[in-house]
CSV table of C-alpha atoms in Angstrom, one decimal:
chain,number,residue,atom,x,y,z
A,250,UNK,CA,-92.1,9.3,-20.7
A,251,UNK,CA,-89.3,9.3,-23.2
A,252,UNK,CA,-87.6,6.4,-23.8
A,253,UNK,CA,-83.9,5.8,-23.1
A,254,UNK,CA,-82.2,5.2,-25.5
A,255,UNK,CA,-78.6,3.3,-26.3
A,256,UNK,CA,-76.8,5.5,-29.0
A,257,UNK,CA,-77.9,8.3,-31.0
A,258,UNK,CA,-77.6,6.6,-34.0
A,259,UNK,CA,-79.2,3.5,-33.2
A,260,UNK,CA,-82.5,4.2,-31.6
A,261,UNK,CA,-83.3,0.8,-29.9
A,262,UNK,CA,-84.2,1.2,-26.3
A,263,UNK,CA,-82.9,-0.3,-23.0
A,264,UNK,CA,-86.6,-1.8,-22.5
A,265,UNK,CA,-86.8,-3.4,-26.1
A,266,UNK,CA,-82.8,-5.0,-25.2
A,267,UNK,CA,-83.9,-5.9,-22.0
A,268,UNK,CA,-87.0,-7.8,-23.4
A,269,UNK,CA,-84.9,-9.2,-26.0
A,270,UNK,CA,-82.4,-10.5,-22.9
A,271,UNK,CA,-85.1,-11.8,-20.5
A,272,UNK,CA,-87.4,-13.6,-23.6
A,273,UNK,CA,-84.7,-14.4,-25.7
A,274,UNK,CA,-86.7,-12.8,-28.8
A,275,UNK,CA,-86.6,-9.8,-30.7
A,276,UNK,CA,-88.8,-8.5,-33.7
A,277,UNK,CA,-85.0,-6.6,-34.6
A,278,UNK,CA,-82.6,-9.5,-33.6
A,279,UNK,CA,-80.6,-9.7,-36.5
A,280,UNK,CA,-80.3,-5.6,-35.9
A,281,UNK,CA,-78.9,-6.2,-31.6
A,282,UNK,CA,-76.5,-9.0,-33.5
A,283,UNK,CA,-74.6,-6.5,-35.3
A,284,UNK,CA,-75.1,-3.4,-33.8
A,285,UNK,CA,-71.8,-2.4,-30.8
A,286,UNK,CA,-73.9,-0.2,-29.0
A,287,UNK,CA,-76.7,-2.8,-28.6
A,288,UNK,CA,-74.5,-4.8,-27.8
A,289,UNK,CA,-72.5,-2.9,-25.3
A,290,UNK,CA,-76.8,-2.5,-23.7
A,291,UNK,CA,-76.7,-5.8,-23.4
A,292,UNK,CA,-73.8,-6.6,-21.6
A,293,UNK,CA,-74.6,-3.5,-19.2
A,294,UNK,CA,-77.7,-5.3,-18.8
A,295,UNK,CA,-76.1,-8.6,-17.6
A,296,UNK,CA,-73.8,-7.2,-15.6
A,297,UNK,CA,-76.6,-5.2,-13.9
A,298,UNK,CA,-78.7,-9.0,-13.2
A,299,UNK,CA,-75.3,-10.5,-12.2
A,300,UNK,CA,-74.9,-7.5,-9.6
A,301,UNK,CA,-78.7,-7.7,-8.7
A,302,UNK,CA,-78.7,-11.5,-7.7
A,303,UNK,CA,-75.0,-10.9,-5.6
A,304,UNK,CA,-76.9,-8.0,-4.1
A,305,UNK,CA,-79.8,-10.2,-3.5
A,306,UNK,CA,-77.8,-12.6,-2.1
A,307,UNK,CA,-76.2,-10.6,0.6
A,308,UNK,CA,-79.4,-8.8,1.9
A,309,UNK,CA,-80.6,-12.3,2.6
A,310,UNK,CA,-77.2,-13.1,4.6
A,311,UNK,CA,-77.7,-9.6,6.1
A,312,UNK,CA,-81.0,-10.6,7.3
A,313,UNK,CA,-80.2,-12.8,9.9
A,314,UNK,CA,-80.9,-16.0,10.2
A,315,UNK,CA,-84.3,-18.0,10.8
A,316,UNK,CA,-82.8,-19.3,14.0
A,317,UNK,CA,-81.5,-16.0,15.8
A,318,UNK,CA,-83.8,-13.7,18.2
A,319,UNK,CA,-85.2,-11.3,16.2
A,320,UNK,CA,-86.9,-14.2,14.5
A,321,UNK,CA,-87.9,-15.5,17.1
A,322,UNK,CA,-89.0,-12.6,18.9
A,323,UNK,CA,-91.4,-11.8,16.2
A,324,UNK,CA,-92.9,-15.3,16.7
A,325,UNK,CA,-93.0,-15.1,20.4
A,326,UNK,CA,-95.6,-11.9,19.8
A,327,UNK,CA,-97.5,-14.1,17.0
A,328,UNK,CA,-101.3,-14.4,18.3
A,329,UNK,CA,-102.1,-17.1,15.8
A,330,UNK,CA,-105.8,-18.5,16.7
A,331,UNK,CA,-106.1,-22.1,16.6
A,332,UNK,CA,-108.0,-24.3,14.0
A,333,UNK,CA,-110.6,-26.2,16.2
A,334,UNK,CA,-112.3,-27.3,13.3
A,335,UNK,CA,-116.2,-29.3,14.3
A,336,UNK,CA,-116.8,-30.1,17.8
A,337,UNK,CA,-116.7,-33.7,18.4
A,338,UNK,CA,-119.2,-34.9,20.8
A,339,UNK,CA,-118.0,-36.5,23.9
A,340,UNK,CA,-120.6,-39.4,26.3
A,341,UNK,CA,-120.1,-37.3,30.0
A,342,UNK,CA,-120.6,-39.8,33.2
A,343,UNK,CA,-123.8,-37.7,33.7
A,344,UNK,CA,-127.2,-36.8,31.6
A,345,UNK,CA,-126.3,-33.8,32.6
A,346,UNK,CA,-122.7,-33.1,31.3
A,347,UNK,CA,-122.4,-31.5,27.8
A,348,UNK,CA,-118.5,-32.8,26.6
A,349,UNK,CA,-117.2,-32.4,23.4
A,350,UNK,CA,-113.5,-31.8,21.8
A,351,UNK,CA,-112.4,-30.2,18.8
A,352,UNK,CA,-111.5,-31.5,15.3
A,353,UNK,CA,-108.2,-29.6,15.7
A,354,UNK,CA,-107.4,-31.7,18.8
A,355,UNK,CA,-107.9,-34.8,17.2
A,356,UNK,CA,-105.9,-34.0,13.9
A,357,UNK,CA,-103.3,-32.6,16.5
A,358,UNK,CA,-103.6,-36.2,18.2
A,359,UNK,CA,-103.0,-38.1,15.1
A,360,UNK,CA,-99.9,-36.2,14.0
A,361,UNK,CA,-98.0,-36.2,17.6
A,362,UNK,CA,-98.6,-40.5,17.3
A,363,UNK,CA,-98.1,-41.1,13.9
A,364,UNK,CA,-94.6,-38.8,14.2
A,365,UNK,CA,-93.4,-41.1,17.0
A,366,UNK,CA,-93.3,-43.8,14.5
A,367,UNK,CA,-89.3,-43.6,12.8
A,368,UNK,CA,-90.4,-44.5,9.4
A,369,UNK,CA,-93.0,-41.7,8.5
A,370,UNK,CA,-93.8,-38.2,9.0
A,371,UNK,CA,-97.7,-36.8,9.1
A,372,UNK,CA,-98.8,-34.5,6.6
A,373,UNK,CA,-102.5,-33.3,5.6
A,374,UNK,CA,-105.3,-34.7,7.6
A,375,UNK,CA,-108.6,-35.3,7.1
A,376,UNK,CA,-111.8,-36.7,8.9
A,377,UNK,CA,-114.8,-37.4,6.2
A,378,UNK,CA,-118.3,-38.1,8.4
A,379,UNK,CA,-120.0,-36.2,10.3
A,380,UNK,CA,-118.0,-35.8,13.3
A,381,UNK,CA,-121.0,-33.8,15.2
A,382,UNK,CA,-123.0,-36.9,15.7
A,383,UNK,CA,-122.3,-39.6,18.5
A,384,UNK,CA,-121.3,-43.0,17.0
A,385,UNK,CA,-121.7,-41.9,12.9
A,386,UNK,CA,-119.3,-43.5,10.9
A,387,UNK,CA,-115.6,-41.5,10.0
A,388,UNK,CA,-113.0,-42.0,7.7
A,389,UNK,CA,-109.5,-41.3,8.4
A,390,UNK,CA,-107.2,-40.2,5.3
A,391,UNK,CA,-103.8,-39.1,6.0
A,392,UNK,CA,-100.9,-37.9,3.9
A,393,UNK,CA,-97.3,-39.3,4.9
A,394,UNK,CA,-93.9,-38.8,4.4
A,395,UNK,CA,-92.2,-41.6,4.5
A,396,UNK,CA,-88.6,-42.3,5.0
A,397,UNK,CA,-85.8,-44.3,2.8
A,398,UNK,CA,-85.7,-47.7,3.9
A,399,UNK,CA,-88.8,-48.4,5.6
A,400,UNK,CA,-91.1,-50.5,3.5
A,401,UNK,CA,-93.9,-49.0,2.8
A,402,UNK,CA,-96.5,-51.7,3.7
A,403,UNK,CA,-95.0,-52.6,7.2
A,404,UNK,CA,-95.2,-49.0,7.8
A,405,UNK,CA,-98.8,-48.2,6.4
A,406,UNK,CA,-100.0,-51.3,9.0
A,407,UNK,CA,-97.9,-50.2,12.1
A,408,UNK,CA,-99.3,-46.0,11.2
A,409,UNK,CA,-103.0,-48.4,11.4
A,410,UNK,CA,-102.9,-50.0,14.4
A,411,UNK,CA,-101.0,-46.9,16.2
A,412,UNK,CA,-103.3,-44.3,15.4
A,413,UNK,CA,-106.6,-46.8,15.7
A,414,UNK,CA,-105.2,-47.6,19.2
A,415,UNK,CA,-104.9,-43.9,20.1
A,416,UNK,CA,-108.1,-42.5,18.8
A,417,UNK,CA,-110.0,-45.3,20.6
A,418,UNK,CA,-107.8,-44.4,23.6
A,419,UNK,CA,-108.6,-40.5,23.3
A,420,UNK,CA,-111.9,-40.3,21.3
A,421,UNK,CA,-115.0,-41.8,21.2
A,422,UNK,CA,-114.7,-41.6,17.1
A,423,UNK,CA,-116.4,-44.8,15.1
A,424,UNK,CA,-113.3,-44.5,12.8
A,425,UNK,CA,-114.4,-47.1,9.8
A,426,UNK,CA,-111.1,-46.8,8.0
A,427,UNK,CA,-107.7,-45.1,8.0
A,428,UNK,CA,-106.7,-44.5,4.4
A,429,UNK,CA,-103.0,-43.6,4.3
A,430,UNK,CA,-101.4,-41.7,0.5
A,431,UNK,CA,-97.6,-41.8,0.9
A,432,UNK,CA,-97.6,-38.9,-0.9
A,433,UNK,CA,-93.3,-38.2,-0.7
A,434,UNK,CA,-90.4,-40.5,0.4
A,435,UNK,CA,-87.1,-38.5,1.7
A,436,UNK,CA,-84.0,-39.2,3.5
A,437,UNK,CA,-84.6,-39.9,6.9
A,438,UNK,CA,-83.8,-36.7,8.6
A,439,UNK,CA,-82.6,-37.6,11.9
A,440,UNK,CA,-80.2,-39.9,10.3
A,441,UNK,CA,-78.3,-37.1,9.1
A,442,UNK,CA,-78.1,-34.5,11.4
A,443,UNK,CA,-75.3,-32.5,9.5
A,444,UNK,CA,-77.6,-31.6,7.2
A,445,UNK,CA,-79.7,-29.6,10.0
A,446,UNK,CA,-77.8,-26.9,10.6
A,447,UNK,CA,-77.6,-26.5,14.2
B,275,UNK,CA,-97.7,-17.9,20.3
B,276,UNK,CA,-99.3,-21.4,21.8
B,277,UNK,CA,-97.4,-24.5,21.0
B,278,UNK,CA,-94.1,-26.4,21.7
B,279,UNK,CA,-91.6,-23.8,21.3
B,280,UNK,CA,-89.3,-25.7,19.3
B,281,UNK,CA,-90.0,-27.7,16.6
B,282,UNK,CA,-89.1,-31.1,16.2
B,283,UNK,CA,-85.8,-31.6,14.5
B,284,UNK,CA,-87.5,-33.4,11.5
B,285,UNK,CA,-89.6,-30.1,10.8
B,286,UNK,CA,-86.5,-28.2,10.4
B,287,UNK,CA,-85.3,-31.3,7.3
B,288,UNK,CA,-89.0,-31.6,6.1
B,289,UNK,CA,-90.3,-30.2,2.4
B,290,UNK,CA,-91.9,-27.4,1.9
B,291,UNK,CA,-95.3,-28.5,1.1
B,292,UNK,CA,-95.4,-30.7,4.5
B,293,UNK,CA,-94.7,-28.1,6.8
B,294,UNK,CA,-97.3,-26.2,4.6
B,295,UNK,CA,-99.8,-28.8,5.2
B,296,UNK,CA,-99.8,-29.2,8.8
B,297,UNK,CA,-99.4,-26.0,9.6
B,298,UNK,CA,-102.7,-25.8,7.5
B,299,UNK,CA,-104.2,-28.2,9.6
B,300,UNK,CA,-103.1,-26.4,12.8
B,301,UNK,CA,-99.4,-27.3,13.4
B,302,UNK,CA,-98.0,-24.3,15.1
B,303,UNK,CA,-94.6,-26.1,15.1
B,304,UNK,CA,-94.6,-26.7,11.8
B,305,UNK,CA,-95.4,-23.0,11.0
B,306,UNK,CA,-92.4,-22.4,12.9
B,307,UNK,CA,-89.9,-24.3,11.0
B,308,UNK,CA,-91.9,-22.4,7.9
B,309,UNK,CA,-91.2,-18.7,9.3
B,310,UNK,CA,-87.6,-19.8,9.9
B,311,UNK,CA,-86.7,-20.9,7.0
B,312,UNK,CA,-88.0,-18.6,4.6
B,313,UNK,CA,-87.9,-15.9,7.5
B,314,UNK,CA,-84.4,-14.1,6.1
B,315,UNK,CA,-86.0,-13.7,2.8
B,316,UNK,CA,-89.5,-12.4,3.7
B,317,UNK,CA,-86.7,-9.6,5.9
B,318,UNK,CA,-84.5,-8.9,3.5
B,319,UNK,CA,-87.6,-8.4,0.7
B,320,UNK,CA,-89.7,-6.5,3.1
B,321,UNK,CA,-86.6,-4.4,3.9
B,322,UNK,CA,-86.0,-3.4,0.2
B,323,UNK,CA,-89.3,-2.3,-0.1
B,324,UNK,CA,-90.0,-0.1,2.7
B,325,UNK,CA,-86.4,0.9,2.8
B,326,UNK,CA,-86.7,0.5,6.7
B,327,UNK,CA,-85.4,-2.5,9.2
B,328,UNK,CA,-88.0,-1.7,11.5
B,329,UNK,CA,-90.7,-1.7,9.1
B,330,UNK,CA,-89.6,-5.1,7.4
B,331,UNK,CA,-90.0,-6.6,11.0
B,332,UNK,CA,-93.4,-5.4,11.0
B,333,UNK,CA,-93.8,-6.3,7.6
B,334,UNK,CA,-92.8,-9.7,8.2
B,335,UNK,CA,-95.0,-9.9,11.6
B,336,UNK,CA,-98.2,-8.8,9.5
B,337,UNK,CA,-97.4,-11.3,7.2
B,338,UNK,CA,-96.6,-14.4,9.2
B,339,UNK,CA,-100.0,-13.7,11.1
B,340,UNK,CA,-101.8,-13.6,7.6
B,341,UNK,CA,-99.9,-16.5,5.7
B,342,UNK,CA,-101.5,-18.6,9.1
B,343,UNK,CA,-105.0,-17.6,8.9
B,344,UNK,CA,-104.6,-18.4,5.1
B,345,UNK,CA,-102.7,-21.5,5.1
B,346,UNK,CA,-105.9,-23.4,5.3
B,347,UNK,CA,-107.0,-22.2,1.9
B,348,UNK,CA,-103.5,-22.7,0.0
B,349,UNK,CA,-104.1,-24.8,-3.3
B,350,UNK,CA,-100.7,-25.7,-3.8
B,351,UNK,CA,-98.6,-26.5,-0.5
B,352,UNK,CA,-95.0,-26.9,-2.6
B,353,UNK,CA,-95.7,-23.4,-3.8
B,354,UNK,CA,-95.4,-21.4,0.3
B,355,UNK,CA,-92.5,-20.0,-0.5
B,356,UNK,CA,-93.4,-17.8,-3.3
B,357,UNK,CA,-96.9,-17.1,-1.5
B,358,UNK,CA,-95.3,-16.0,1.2
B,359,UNK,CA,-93.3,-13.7,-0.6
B,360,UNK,CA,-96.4,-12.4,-1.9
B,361,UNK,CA,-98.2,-11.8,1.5
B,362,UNK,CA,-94.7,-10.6,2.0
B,363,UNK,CA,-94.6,-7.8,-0.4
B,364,UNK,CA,-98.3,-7.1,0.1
B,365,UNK,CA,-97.8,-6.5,3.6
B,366,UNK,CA,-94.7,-4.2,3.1
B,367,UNK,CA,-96.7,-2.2,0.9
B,368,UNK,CA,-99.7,-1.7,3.4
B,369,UNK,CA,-96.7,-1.1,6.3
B,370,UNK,CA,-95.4,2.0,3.9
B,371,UNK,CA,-99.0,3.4,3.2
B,372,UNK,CA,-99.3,3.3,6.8
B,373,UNK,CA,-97.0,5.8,6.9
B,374,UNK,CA,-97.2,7.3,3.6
B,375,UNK,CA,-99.2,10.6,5.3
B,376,UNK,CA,-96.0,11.4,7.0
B,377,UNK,CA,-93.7,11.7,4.7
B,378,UNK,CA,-94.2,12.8,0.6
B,379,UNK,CA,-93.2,9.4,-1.0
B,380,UNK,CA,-90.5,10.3,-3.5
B,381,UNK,CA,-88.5,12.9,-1.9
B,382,UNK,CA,-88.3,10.6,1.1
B,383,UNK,CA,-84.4,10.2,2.6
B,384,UNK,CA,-83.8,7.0,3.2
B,385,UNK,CA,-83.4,6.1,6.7
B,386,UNK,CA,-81.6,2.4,5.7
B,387,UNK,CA,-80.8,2.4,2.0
B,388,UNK,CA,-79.6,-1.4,2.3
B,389,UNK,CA,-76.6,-3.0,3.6
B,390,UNK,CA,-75.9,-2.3,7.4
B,391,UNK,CA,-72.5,-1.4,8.8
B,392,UNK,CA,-71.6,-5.3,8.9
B,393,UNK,CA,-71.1,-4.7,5.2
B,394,UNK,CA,-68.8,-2.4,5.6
B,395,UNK,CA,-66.0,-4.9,4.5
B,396,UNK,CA,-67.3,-4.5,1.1
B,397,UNK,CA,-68.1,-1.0,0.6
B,398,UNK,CA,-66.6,0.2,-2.5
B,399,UNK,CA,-67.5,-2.6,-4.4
B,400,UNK,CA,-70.1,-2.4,-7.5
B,401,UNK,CA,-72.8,-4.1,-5.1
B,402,UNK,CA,-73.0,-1.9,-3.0
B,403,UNK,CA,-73.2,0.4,-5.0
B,404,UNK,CA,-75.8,-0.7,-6.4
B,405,UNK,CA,-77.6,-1.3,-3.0
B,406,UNK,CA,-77.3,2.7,-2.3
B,407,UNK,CA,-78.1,3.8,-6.2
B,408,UNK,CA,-81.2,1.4,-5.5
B,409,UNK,CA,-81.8,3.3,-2.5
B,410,UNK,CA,-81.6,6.6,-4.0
B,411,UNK,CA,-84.7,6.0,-6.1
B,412,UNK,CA,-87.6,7.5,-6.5
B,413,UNK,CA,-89.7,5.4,-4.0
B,414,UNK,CA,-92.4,3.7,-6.7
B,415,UNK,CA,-89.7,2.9,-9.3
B,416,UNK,CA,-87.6,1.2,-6.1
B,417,UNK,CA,-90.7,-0.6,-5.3
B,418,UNK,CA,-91.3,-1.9,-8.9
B,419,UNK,CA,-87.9,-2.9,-9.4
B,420,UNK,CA,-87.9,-4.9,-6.1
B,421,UNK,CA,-90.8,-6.3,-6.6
B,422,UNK,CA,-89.7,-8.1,-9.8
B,423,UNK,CA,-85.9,-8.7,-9.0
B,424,UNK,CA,-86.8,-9.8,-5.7
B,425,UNK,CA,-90.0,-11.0,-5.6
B,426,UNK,CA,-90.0,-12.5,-9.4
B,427,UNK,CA,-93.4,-10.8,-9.8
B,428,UNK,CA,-94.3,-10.1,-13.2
B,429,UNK,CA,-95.0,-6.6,-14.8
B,430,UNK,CA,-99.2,-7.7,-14.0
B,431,UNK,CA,-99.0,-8.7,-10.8
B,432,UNK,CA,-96.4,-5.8,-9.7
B,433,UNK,CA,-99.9,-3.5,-11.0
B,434,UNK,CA,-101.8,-5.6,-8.5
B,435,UNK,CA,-99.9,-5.5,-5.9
B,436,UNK,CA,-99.5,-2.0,-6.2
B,437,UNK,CA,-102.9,-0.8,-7.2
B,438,UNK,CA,-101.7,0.7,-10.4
B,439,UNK,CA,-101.8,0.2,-14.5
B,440,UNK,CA,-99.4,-2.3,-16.0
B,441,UNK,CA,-98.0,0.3,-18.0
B,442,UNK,CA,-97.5,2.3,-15.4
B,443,UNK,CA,-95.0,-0.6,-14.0
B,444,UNK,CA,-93.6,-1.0,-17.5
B,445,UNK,CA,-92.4,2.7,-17.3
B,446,UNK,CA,-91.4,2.5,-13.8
B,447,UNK,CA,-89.5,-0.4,-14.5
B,448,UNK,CA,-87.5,0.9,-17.4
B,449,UNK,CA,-86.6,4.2,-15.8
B,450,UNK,CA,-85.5,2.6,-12.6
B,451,UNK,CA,-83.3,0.8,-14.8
B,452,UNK,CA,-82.0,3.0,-16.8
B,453,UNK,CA,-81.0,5.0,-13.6
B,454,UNK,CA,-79.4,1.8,-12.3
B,455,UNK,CA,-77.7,1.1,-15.4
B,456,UNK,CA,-76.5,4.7,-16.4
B,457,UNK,CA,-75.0,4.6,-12.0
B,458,UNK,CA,-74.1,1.2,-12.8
B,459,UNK,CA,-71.4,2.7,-16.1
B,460,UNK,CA,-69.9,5.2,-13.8
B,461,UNK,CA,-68.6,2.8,-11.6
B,462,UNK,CA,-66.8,1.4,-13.6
């Protein structure tokens, strides 16, 4: 391939300027300093990242946006297969009966009751134990997000006794301890709405 | 898909690396408020690279479907975005191979060479310009130039993503802009 070059006099090539633009080094800097033509590459070269990024910018615009139908069409025809995860063995009322749910279930469980708490949303979730056997001992550890002005601690013990309430409710689960990681705080979202969008 | 069809409120206001997470651990709802957010991008992307609307839609289908199955195994959750530009551009790719028996890759007209007729307000100006010279390349040096404007890929992952040599991308990359550049002058 031949390279392209600035000037006939000058040699350098675009690639070797656009290097020298985009790390900021140059084995031949002092040469680009005082050379027009090098310098007349460069500023073609910026004005050809300035156009890219407005360019950029309106393709994104021009895509729609994440809210309109032809998003939503697209996840309407999704066929995403669900995480069931370990089967969780349920007691039936008979012998007989062979009753278990899934893993994904109970992590499902566990995010739709912790979220109806205002101060916190669910993140990652985990069950450590062996799940497969009746009555074994499980540890719960959750990730949260939790929201400005909601102290922490009040929220950790009311995220306890909800989910320990539910999953003795819904499961038959020996759950030994529920270990809770704040791992972000943010602004509480539904207490400002104009930042949603819609 | 299964699942509440619209998400919560506070998944549409929630990080990045949340919505990751649970829709990691199953949270169809939270994939949701993932695919519309970052949606627009994975289109516009996918529609620079195959130089097609309908393609970036099925571009962007294939790749929704496999960021899900592969959410599980994401090491670092405040990362999606960029790694679902990457399934992104992967996917685009495979959606233009798909076709690339039809049609011999580098003489190929351009059915959509960028900005629709909503843009017409700002034909004539030096963008879009730009958009059509962009669309006038040859097909691999469009792809490579994409691929790193767009997608921020460097000059080693563009050779993975593609299948080819890093030098390879190094030359595509410097004649595509030198064509762009050289366009770019004329304008002006």
């Amino acid at each position: 391939m031949t390279p392209v070059t600035i000037g006939a006099d000058c040699g350098r090539t675009l690639e070797e300027l656009s290097d020298y633009l985009h790390t900021g080094s140059s084995p031949d800097a002092e040469h680009v300093h005082n050379c027009p033509q090098c310098q007349a590459g460069l500023a073609a070269l910026r004005r050809l990242d300035d156009l890219t990024a407005e360019l950029i910018a309106l393709d994104i615009l021009q895509a729609g946006r994440g809210d309109e139908p032809w998003l939503q069409n697209i996840l309407d025809h999704l066929r995403l297969e669900t995480r069931a995860g370990r089967a969780i063995p349920l007691a039936g009322a008979h012998p007989d009966d062979d009753l278990s749910e899934t893993e994904g279930a109970v992590i499902a469980l566990i995010r739709t009751v912790g979220d109806t708490l205002p101060g916190a949303t669910i993140g990652k979730c985990w069950l450590h134990g062996d799940l497969t056997s009746a009555g074994a001992p499980v540890t719960l550890h959750l990730n949260v997000t939790a929201f400005w002005g909601h102290p922490v601690p009040g929220l950790a013990r009311a995220l306890r006794s909800t989910l320990s309430d539910a999953l003795a409710l819904h499961t038959e689960l020996n759950i030994t301890a529920i270990d809770i990681a704040v791992t972000d705080l943010v602004e509480d979202a539904a207490a400002t709405p104009e930042r949603i969008g819609t | 898909m299964t699942g509440p069809g619209k998400a919560p409120r506070r998944l549409d206001a929630a990080s990045d690396a949340l919505l990751a997470e649970r829709a990691g651990d199953g949270d169809t709802a939270a994939f949701e408020a993932l695919a519309r957010r970052h949606g627009p991008l994975m289109r516009a992307y996918a529609r620079r690279l195959t130089g097609s609307l309908a393609d970036a839609d099925d571009a962007v289908q294939e790749a929704l479907v496999r960021c899900w199955s592969q959410l599980p195994a994401l090491r670092d959750p405040a990362a999606v975005r960029g790694w679902m530009m990457r399934i992104t551009a992967r996917c685009a790719i495979n959606v233009l191979r798909r076709r690339k028996y039809d049609i011999a890759l580098d003489e190929e007209t351009r059915d959509d060479p960028g900005p629709g007729p909503e843009s017409r307000a700002v034909t004539g100006s030096s963008m879009t310009a730009l958009g059509k010279a962009l669309g006038r390349l040859p097909e691999a040096q469009r792809q490579c130039w994409v691929l790193r404007k767009m997608g921020g890929q460097s000059c080693e992952e563009i050779a993975r993503t593609l299948g080819i040599s890093t030098e390879s991308v190094r030359g595509r990359l410097a004649r595509a802009q030198a064509t762009l550049i050289k366009e770019m002058e004329a304008w002006r």
